[in-house]
Tab-separated table of C-alpha atoms in Angstrom:
chain	number	residue	atom	x	y	z
A	991	VAL	CA	-9.119	19.428	23.878
A	992	ILE	CA	-9.244	16.615	21.545
A	993	THR	CA	-9.055	13.402	23.156
A	994	GLU	CA	-9.704	10.917	20.136
A	995	GLN	CA	-8.790	12.172	16.643
A	996	PRO	CA	-10.613	10.193	13.813
A	997	VAL	CA	-8.730	8.301	11.512
A	998	SER	CA	-8.486	7.750	7.749
A	999	ALA	CA	-10.227	4.473	6.125
A	1000	ALA	CA	-9.832	3.012	2.804
A	1001	VAL	CA	-12.786	0.869	2.175
A	1002	PRO	CA	-14.894	-0.876	-0.727
A	1003	ALA	CA	-17.888	1.372	-2.347
A	1004	GLY	CA	-20.711	1.011	-0.202
A	1005	HIS	CA	-19.076	0.134	2.876
A	1006	SER	CA	-20.895	1.705	5.961
A	1007	PHE	CA	-18.810	3.003	9.164
A	1008	SER	CA	-18.464	5.777	11.431
A	1009	LEU	CA	-15.712	8.446	11.895
A	1010	ARG	CA	-15.150	9.028	15.731
A	1011	CYS	CA	-14.039	12.411	17.241
A	1012	ARG	CA	-13.923	12.846	21.251
A	1013	ALA	CA	-13.181	15.964	23.141
A	1014	GLU	CA	-13.197	17.196	26.747
A	1015	GLY	CA	-13.700	20.811	28.094
A	1016	ARG	CA	-15.240	22.652	30.854
A	1017	THR	CA	-18.704	23.271	29.374
A	1018	ALA	CA	-20.939	21.453	27.108
A	1019	LEU	CA	-19.346	20.631	23.752
A	1020	ARG	CA	-20.699	20.927	20.229
A	1021	TYR	CA	-19.783	18.817	17.343
A	1022	GLN	CA	-20.067	19.842	13.571
A	1023	TRP	CA	-18.500	17.804	10.918
A	1024	PHE	CA	-17.177	18.934	7.341
A	1025	CYS	CA	-16.095	17.326	4.175
A	1026	GLN	CA	-14.186	18.631	1.478
A	1027	ARG	CA	-14.119	17.605	-2.318
A	1028	GLN	CA	-12.628	19.263	-5.198
A	1029	SER	CA	-11.195	21.812	-2.936
A	1030	LEU	CA	-14.497	22.971	-1.474
A	1031	CYS	CA	-15.045	22.647	2.294
A	1032	GLN	CA	-18.670	22.170	3.243
A	1033	GLN	CA	-20.535	21.732	6.525
A	1034	ILE	CA	-22.559	18.393	6.591
A	1035	PRO	CA	-26.166	19.108	7.331
A	1036	GLY	CA	-27.111	17.638	10.569
A	1037	ALA	CA	-23.717	15.999	11.309
A	1038	THR	CA	-23.713	17.477	14.972
A	1039	GLN	CA	-22.554	14.095	16.863
A	1040	GLN	CA	-19.489	12.939	18.262
A	1041	ASP	CA	-19.799	9.963	15.507
A	1042	LEU	CA	-20.348	10.563	11.898
A	1043	PRO	CA	-22.052	7.713	10.166
A	1044	ILE	CA	-20.518	7.089	6.554
A	1045	THR	CA	-21.824	4.900	3.515
A	1046	ALA	CA	-18.739	5.243	1.255
A	1047	GLN	CA	-19.369	6.367	-2.257
A	1048	GLN	CA	-16.202	8.477	-3.257
A	1049	CYS	CA	-13.076	9.562	-1.875
A	1050	GLN	CA	-13.552	12.481	0.432
A	1051	LEU	CA	-11.579	14.676	3.154
A	1052	TYR	CA	-13.348	15.120	6.564
A	1053	ILE	CA	-12.842	17.272	9.460
A	1054	CYS	CA	-14.746	17.750	12.822
A	1055	ARG	CA	-15.047	21.221	14.813
A	1056	VAL	CA	-15.621	21.296	18.741
A	1057	SER	CA	-16.618	24.090	20.307
A	1058	ASP	CA	-17.768	25.117	23.775
A	1059	LEU	CA	-20.475	27.346	25.299
A	1060	HIS	CA	-18.030	30.299	25.073
A	1061	ARG	CA	-17.566	29.891	21.334
A	1062	ASN	CA	-13.724	28.458	21.874
A	1063	CYS	CA	-13.401	25.875	19.129
A	1064	VAL	CA	-10.778	23.388	18.103
A	1065	PHE	CA	-10.475	21.342	14.734
A	1066	SER	CA	-9.643	17.731	14.480
A	1067	ASP	CA	-7.305	16.507	11.991
A	1068	TRP	CA	-8.104	16.133	8.647
A	1069	VAL	CA	-8.836	12.373	7.611
A	1070	LYS	CA	-9.384	10.736	4.195
A	1071	VAL	CA	-11.889	8.228	3.472
A	1072	GLU	CA	-10.492	6.352	0.364
A	1073	VAL	CA	-13.061	4.402	-1.909
A	1074	HIS	CA	-12.078	1.436	-3.949
A	1075	GLN	CA	-14.741	1.231	-6.607
A	1076	CYS	CA	-13.560	-2.270	-7.939
A	1077	VAL	CA	-12.243	-5.064	-5.791
A	1078	ALA	CA	-13.167	-8.224	-7.735
A	1079	ARG	CA	-10.188	-9.948	-5.812
A	1080	GLY	CA	-9.630	-9.586	-2.067
A	1081	LEU	CA	-13.335	-8.217	-1.305
A	1082	PRO	CA	-13.555	-8.238	2.611
A	1083	PRO	CA	-16.020	-10.879	3.780
A	1084	GLN	CA	-19.068	-10.111	5.409
A	1085	LEU	CA	-17.506	-10.211	8.950
A	1086	TRP	CA	-14.754	-7.813	7.877
A	1087	GLN	CA	-13.375	-5.880	10.965
A	1088	GLY	CA	-11.031	-3.477	8.953
A	1089	GLU	CA	-7.979	-5.497	8.941
A	1090	PRO	CA	-5.681	-4.802	5.690
A	1091	VAL	CA	-6.847	-6.633	2.619
A	1092	ILE	CA	-4.503	-6.102	-0.748
A	1093	VAL	CA	-6.536	-4.984	-3.562
A	1094	LEU	CA	-3.732	-4.195	-5.915
A	1095	ASN	CA	-0.700	-5.990	-6.494
A	1096	PRO	CA	2.428	-5.002	-7.797
A	1097	SER	CA	3.447	-6.337	-11.476
A	1098	GLU	CA	6.886	-7.881	-12.588
A	1099	GLN	CA	9.096	-5.140	-14.227
A	1100	ARG	CA	12.009	-5.224	-16.618
A	1101	LEU	CA	13.626	-2.186	-17.559
A	1102	GLU	CA	17.010	-0.453	-18.528
A	1103	VAL	CA	19.243	1.541	-16.358
A	1104	GLY	CA	18.403	5.045	-15.897
A	1105	ARG	CA	14.597	4.538	-16.450
A	1106	PRO	CA	11.995	5.283	-13.681
A	1107	LEU	CA	10.729	2.172	-11.760
A	1108	ARG	CA	7.072	2.314	-10.195
A	1109	LEU	CA	5.624	-0.523	-8.539
A	1110	ARG	CA	2.224	-0.166	-7.120
A	1111	CYS	CA	0.379	-1.671	-4.143
A	1112	ALA	CA	-3.028	-0.584	-2.683
A	1113	ALA	CA	-5.068	-2.511	0.376
A	1114	MET	CA	-8.413	-1.726	2.276
A	1115	GLY	CA	-8.382	-1.157	6.169
A	1116	VAL	CA	-10.133	0.670	8.857
A	1117	PRO	CA	-7.802	2.707	10.190
A	1118	ALA	CA	-6.468	3.126	6.444
A	1119	PRO	CA	-3.169	0.766	6.208
A	1120	SER	CA	0.583	1.950	6.033
A	1121	TYR	CA	2.831	0.633	3.572
A	1122	GLN	CA	6.374	-0.827	3.902
A	1123	TRP	CA	8.380	-2.154	0.768
A	1124	TYR	CA	10.837	-4.674	0.763
A	1125	ARG	CA	13.654	-5.908	-1.900
A	1126	ASN	CA	15.101	-9.453	-1.472
A	1127	GLY	CA	13.746	-9.360	2.137
A	1128	ASN	CA	15.291	-6.393	3.160
A	1129	LEU	CA	13.419	-3.362	4.529
A	1130	LEU	CA	13.698	-0.089	2.002
A	1131	GLU	CA	13.575	2.366	4.595
A	1132	HIS	CA	12.310	5.417	2.626
A	1133	GLN	CA	9.631	3.507	0.712
A	1134	LYS	CA	6.696	3.781	2.844
A	1135	ARG	CA	4.002	4.659	0.319
A	1136	LYS	CA	1.525	2.863	-1.801
A	1137	THR	CA	3.666	3.594	-4.958
A	1138	LEU	CA	7.584	2.703	-4.859
A	1139	TRP	CA	9.258	5.267	-6.988
A	1140	VAL	CA	12.725	5.353	-8.144
A	1141	ALA	CA	13.418	7.845	-10.603
A	1142	GLN	CA	16.552	6.509	-12.100
A	1143	ALA	CA	16.753	2.658	-11.794
A	1144	GLN	CA	20.384	1.255	-11.234
A	1145	LEU	CA	21.631	-2.612	-11.493
A	1146	SER	CA	21.316	-2.582	-7.662
A	1147	ASP	CA	17.606	-2.024	-7.864
A	1148	SER	CA	17.255	-5.439	-9.417
A	1149	GLY	CA	15.198	-7.931	-7.115
A	1150	THR	CA	12.396	-9.548	-5.733
A	1151	TYR	CA	10.000	-6.845	-4.200
A	1152	LEU	CA	6.935	-7.069	-1.839
A	1153	CYS	CA	4.683	-4.818	0.065
A	1154	CYS	CA	3.405	-5.211	3.490
A	1155	ALA	CA	0.135	-3.251	4.442
A	1156	SER	CA	-0.561	-3.060	8.160
A	1157	ASN	CA	-2.847	-1.404	10.698
A	1158	SER	CA	-3.690	-2.008	14.441
A	1159	TYR	CA	-5.780	-5.097	13.168
A	1160	GLY	CA	-2.790	-6.969	11.575
A	1161	GLN	CA	-0.986	-6.920	8.382
A	1162	HIS	CA	-1.320	-8.437	4.767
A	1163	TRP	CA	1.506	-8.912	2.305
A	1164	SER	CA	1.346	-8.300	-1.393
A	1165	SER	CA	2.544	-10.687	-3.912
A	1166	ALA	CA	6.292	-11.104	-4.568
A	1167	VAL	CA	7.408	-9.752	-8.029
A	1168	ASP	CA	10.664	-9.677	-9.794
A	1169	VAL	CA	12.365	-6.547	-11.018
A	1170	LEU	CA	15.271	-6.793	-13.629
A	1171	VAL	CA	17.221	-3.747	-14.435
A	1172	ASP	CA	19.328	-4.497	-17.630
A	1173	LEU	CA	22.220	-2.359	-19.104
A	1174	ALA	CA	20.854	-0.483	-22.123
A	1175	SER	CA	23.244	-2.123	-24.544
A	1176	CYS	CA	21.828	-5.591	-24.095
A	1177	ALA	CA	18.048	-4.434	-24.271
A	1178	CYS	CA	18.196	-3.608	-27.874
A	1179	SER	CA	15.960	-5.510	-30.290
A	1180	GLN	CA	19.008	-7.188	-32.292
A	1181	PRO	CA	22.038	-7.285	-30.009
A	1182	ALA	CA	25.364	-8.111	-31.257
A	1183	PRO	CA	26.437	-11.625	-30.899
A	1184	SER	CA	29.519	-10.711	-28.663
A	1185	LEU	CA	27.239	-8.976	-26.089
A	1186	CYS	CA	24.252	-11.200	-26.108
A	1187	PRO	CA	24.504	-14.878	-27.416
A	1188	PRO	CA	21.517	-16.443	-29.116
A	1189	ALA	CA	19.544	-18.779	-26.790
A	1190	THR	CA	20.740	-22.076	-26.884
A	1191	GLY	CA	17.590	-23.810	-25.609
A	1192	LYS	CA	18.764	-24.373	-21.993
A	1193	VAL	CA	16.056	-23.520	-19.575
A	1194	ALA	CA	15.988	-23.359	-15.793
A	1195	LEU	CA	13.105	-23.803	-13.476
A	1196	LEU	CA	13.705	-22.025	-10.079
A	1197	VAL	CA	10.844	-22.545	-7.427
A	1198	GLY	CA	11.392	-20.985	-3.867
A	1199	ASN	CA	8.775	-21.794	-1.302
A	1200	ASN	CA	8.094	-19.143	1.223
A	1201	HIS	CA	5.033	-20.160	3.130
A	1202	TYR	CA	4.751	-23.286	5.050
A	1203	ARG	CA	1.849	-24.798	6.940
A	1204	HIS	CA	3.806	-25.974	10.086
A	1205	HIS	CA	6.710	-23.448	9.847
A	1206	PRO	CA	7.185	-19.953	10.098
A	1207	ASN	CA	7.423	-17.561	6.886
A	1208	LEU	CA	10.752	-17.524	5.484
A	1209	LEU	CA	12.328	-14.529	3.614
A	1210	ALA	CA	15.689	-16.192	2.188
A	1211	PRO	CA	13.815	-18.022	-0.529
A	1212	LEU	CA	13.021	-14.675	-2.228
A	1213	ARG	CA	16.960	-13.679	-2.306
A	1214	ASP	CA	17.921	-16.957	-3.305
A	1215	VAL	CA	15.664	-17.402	-6.363
A	1216	PHE	CA	16.856	-14.020	-7.428
A	1217	GLU	CA	20.571	-14.617	-7.118
A	1218	LEU	CA	20.503	-18.030	-8.934
A	1219	ARG	CA	18.295	-16.206	-11.452
A	1220	LEU	CA	20.963	-13.613	-12.345
A	1221	LEU	CA	23.921	-16.237	-12.331
A	1222	LEU	CA	21.717	-18.769	-14.591
A	1223	GLU	CA	21.072	-15.777	-16.920
A	1224	GLN	CA	24.678	-14.814	-17.205
A	1225	LEU	CA	25.123	-18.751	-18.326
A	1226	SER	CA	22.783	-18.172	-21.104
A	1227	PHE	CA	19.662	-19.933	-19.367
A	1228	GLN	CA	15.884	-18.976	-19.825
A	1229	VAL	CA	14.738	-18.756	-16.559
A	1230	VAL	CA	11.337	-19.372	-14.994
A	1231	SER	CA	11.149	-18.384	-11.180
A	1232	LEU	CA	8.133	-19.103	-9.095
A	1233	LEU	CA	7.348	-18.462	-5.456
A	1234	ASP	CA	5.021	-20.624	-3.341
């Protein structure tokens, strides 16, 4: 019986760590680790201990087989070791214990109604982080992957988005980005004057502070900045929105 399953990990290239598998049985137990790359599963020579040392070089899947003296066997869960080759920003410190570190932040987008919306976030962590997306400070219940995907964006999908990556060691938030979904009639290169009046030189600067040194973090400024931005843009302002 497997008593401790190995866990997936997301690490920088060259990082050394171990996958762990523990089991109990009525006789002595034998362990054998396997890896899979490009749909080919291979036995790892000499990998017959409970812990599998790894120096991460490329993304791979791993599984452990545990057998007893009567040739009964059971397999652990498959786990994925995800390797980030280039992490110039957010590289973990030397004493990194596996807490989440954001290595890819989403980017601001402006798109027409009906077009696909795609935001990406990636983090390192051991165990591999789970993801949760938010819009205007509100949890998006079904957006729990690295990539937020909306097949056909609507006006209601406009807002300020951010992603939380978390594991058993803590959590790390991505940067907040604005997504603006426009009506197609106002996204043309030469809009009709009656629909999109020319700019009149009015500029508004909005600053929402979300993090404070001596106060809990706030989420309301994200929503406030977004709602004010929409209002001012309807009044023909050019708006610059900043957070923190």
